[in-house]
Short mmCIF file of C-alpha atoms in Angstrom, two decimals:
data_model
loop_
_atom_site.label_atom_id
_atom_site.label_comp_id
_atom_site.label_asym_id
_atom_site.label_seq_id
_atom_site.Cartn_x
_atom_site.Cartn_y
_atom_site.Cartn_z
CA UNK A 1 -151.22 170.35 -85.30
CA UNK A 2 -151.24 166.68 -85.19
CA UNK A 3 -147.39 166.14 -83.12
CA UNK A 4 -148.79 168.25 -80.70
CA UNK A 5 -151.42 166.27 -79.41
CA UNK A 6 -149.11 163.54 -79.00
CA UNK A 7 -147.42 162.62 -76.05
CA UNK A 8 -143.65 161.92 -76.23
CA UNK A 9 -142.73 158.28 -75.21
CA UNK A 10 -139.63 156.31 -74.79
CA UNK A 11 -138.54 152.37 -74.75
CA UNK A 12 -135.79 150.98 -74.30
CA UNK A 13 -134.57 147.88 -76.49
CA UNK A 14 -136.01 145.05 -75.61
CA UNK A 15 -139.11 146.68 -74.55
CA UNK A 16 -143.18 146.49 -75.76
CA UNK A 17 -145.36 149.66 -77.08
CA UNK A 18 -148.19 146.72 -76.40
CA UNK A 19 -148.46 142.86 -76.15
CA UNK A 20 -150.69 140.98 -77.65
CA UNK A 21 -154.04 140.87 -76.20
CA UNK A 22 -153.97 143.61 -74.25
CA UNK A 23 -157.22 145.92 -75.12
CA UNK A 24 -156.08 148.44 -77.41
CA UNK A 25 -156.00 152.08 -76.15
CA UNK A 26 -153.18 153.47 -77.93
CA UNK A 27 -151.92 154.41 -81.14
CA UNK A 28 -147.69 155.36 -81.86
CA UNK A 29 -146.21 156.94 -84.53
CA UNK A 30 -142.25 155.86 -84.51
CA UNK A 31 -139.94 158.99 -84.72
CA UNK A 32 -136.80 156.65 -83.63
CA UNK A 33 -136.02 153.56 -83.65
CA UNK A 34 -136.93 150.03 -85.02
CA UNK A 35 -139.82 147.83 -83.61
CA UNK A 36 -140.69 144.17 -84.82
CA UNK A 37 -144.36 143.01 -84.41
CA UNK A 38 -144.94 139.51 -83.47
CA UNK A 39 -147.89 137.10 -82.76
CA UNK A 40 -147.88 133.98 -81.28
CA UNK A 41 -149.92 131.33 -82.44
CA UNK A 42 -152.43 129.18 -80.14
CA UNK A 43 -149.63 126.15 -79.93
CA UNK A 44 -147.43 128.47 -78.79
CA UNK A 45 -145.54 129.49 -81.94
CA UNK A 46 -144.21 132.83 -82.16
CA UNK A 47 -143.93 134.23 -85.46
CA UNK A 48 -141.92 137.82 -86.87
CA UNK A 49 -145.17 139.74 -88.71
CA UNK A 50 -142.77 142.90 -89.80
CA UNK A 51 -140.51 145.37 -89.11
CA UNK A 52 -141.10 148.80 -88.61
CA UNK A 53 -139.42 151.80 -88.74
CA UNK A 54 -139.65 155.80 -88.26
CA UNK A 55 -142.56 157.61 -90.12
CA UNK A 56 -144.40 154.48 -89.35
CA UNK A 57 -148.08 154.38 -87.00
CA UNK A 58 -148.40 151.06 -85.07
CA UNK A 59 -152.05 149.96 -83.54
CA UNK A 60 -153.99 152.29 -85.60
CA UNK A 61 -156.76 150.42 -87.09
CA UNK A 62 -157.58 148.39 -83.19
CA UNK A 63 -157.27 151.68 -81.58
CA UNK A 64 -160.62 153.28 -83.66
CA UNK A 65 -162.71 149.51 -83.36
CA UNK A 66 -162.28 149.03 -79.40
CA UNK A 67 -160.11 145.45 -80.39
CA UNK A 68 -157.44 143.80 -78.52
CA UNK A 69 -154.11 144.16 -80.01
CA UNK A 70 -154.02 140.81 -82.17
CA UNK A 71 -149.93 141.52 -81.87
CA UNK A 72 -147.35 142.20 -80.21
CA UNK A 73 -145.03 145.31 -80.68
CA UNK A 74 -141.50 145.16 -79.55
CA UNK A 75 -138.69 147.76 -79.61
CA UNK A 76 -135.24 146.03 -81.10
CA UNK A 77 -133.67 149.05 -80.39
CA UNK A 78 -134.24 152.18 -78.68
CA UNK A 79 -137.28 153.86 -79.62
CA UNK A 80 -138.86 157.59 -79.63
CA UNK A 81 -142.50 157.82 -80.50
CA UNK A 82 -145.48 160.01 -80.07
CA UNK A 83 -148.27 158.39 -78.39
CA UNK A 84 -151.84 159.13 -78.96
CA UNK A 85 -154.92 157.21 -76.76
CA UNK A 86 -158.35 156.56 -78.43
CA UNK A 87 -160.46 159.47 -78.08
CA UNK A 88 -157.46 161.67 -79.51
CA UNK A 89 -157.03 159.57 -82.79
CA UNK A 90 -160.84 159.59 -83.23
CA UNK A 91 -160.60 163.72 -82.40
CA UNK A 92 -157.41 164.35 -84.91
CA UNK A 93 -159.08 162.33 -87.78
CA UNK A 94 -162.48 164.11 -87.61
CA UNK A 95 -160.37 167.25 -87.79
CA UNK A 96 -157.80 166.28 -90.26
CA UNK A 97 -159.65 163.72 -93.02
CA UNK A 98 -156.08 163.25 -94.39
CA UNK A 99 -154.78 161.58 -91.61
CA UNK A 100 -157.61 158.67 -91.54
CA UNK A 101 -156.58 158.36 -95.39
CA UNK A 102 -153.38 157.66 -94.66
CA UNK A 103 -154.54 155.35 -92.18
CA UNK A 104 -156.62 153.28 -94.52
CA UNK A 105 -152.84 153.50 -96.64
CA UNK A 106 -151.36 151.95 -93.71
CA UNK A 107 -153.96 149.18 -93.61
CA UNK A 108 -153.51 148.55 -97.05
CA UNK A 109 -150.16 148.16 -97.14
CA UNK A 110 -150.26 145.68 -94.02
CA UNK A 111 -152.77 143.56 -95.89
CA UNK A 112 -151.20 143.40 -99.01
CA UNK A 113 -148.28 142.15 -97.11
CA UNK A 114 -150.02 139.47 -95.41
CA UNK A 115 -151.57 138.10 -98.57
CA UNK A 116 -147.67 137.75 -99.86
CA UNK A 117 -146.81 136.47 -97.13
CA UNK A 118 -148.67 133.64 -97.34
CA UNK A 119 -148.45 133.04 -101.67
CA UNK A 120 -144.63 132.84 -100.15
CA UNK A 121 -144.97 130.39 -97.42
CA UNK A 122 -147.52 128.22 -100.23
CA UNK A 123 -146.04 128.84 -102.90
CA UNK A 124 -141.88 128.78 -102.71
CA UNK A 125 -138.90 127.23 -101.65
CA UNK A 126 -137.04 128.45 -98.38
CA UNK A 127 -134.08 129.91 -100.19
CA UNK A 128 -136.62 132.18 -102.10
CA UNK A 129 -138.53 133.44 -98.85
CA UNK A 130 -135.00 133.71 -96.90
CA UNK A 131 -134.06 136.09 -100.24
CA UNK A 132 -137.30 137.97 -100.61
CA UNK A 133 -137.29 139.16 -97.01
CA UNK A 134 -133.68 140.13 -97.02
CA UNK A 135 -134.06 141.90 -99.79
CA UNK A 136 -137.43 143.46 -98.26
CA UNK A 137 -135.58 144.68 -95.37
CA UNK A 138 -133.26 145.97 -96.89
CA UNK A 139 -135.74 148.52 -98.63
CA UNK A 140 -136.92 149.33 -95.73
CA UNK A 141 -133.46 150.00 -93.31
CA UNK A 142 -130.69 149.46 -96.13
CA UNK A 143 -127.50 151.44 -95.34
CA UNK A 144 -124.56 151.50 -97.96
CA UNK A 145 -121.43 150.19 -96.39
CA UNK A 146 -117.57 149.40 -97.79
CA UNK A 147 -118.50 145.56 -98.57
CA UNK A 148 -122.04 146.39 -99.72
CA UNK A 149 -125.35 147.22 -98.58
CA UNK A 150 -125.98 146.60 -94.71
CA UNK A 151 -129.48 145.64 -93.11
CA UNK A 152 -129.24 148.76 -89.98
CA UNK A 153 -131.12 146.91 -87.31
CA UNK A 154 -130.52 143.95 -85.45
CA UNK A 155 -131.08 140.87 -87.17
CA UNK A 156 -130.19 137.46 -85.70
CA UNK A 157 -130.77 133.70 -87.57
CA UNK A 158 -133.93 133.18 -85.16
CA UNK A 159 -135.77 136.44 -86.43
CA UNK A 160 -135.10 135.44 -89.77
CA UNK A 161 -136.50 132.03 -89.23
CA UNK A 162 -139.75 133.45 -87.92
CA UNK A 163 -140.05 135.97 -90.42
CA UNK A 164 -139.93 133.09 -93.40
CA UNK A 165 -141.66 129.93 -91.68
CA UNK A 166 -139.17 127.92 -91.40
CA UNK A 167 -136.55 126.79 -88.62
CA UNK A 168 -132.78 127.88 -87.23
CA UNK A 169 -131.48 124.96 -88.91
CA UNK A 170 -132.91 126.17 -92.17
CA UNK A 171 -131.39 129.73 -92.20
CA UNK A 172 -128.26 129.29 -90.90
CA UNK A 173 -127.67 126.50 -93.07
CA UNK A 174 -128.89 128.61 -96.07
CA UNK A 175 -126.90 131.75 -95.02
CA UNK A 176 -123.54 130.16 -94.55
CA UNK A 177 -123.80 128.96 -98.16
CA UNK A 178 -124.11 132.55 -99.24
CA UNK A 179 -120.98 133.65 -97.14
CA UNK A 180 -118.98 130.68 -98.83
CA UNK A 181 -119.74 132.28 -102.27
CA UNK A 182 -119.62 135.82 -100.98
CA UNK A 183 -123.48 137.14 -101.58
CA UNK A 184 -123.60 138.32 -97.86
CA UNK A 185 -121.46 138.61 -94.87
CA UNK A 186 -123.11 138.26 -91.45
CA UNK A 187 -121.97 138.72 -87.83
CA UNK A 188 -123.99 138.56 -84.27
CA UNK A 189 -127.55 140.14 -85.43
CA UNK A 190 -126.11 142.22 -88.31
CA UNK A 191 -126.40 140.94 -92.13
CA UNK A 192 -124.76 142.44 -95.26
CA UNK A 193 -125.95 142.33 -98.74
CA UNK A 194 -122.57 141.84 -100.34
CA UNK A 195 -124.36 141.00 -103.88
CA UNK A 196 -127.78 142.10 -104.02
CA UNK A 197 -128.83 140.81 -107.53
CA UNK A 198 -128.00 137.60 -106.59
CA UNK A 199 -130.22 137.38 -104.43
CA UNK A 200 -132.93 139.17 -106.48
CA UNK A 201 -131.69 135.92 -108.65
CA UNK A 202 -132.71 133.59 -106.05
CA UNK A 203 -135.85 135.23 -105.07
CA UNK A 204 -137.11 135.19 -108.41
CA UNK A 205 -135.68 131.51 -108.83
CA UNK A 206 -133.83 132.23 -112.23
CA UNK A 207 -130.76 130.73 -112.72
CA UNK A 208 -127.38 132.30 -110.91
CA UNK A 209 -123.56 132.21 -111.82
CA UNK A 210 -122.81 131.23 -108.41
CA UNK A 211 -122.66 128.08 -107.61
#
C-alpha cells in the first residue's frame, strides 16, 4: 500500500515542509491541515502561489527531476502529512502506474492555474482578481456558517494582496467597501462570504444591485 511507505510528519503553524531553493528530496501528501506556497521574486517580492489543503501532494513533480524546490511551502495551520523521499516516489509509481497519473493530474491542474493567473493579473481590474480568488478559496475550504459561507483557514489582507498582485492598500480598501454593503464580513485573518453571487457579479464584471 501506498500510506504505508510513508512516513508520518508533523508542523506546526507557522512552519515549512521546504523553502525555496532547497534541493528537492521530498514529496508530502497533506492529511491535515492547510499550507500556502509562496515564491519570492529576485527583487525580493514575495508572492501567495496557492493554497493547499488535505488530499493534496506538494513537491511532486521536483522530487522525480532532481530540481530545487522553485517554492516555498508553509503550514498556516497545523499540519499532518505523510512524507515520502525520492527513491520511494520513483519505487511506488513504477509499482502503482495510477499514482504517476494522478501526478501528471496534479501538474495539470497547477499549470492551468498559473496560466489564469496571469490572463487575471493582464487582463482585469483588482476588484475582479480580489473576487475571483475569494470565491476560489472558497471552493476549496468553504464552510457554511449563520451569516453565510466562511473561508476555514486563516486569511489576513496581506495574503490576499499577494495572492492578486496588488498592495494592502488595495484590498483593504476594496474589502471594507464590501462590508459597508454587506457582501462579506471579515475579522483578524478570517473572511465571510455573506453574498456569494455578488461577488460572482464582480468577478465576471456584470453589473450588480449593490451599489
Amino acid at each position: 500500500m501506498v500510506v504505508q511507505e510513508g512516513r508520518p510528519f508533523h508542523l506546526s503553524q507557522g512552519e515549512y515542509f521546504f523553502h525555496q531553493g532547497e534541493p528537492a528530496t521530498h514529496f508530502y501528501i497533506l492529511g491535515e491541515g492547510e499550507a500556502k506556497l509562496t515564491q519570492i521574486s529576485p527583487d525580493g517580492q514575495q508572492t501567495i502561489v496557492d493554497y493547499f489543503g488535505p488530499g493534496n501532494g506538494l513537491g511532486i513533480i521536483v522530487v522525480l527531476s532532481q530540481m530545487e524546490y522553485p517554492l516555498a511551502a508553509e503550514a498556516v495551520e497545523d499540519c499532518v502529512a505523510l512524507q515520502f523521499d525520492r527513491e520511494i516516489t520513483k519505487k511506488l509509481m513504477l509499482r502503482y502506474p495510477q499514482l504517476a497519473l494522478n501526478g501528471l493530474d496534479m501538474i495539470a491542474v497547477q499549470f492551468s492555474k498559473l496560466q489564469s493567473r496571469l490572463q487575471q493579473l493582464s487582463t482585469q481590474k483588482v476588484e475582479q482578481r480580489v473576487a475571483r480568488t475569494l470565491l476560489q478559496l472558497v471552493r476549496q475550504f468553504g464552510s457554511k456558517v449563520d451569516e453565510g459561507v466562511l473561508i476555514d483557514m486563516p486569511l489576513s489582507r496581506q495574503d490576499l494582496a499577494e495572492m492578486t498582485g496588488t498592495n494592502l492598500y488595495q484590498v483593504s480598501r476594496i474589502l471594507s467597501k464590501w462590508e459597508q454593503t454587506g457582501i462579506v464580513a471579515t475579522g483578524r485573518k478570517r473572511v465571510i462570504l455573506c453574498e456569494p453571487h455578488e461577488l460572482v457579479m464582480i468577478a465576471e464584471d456584470l453589473p450588480s444591485a449593490k451599489k
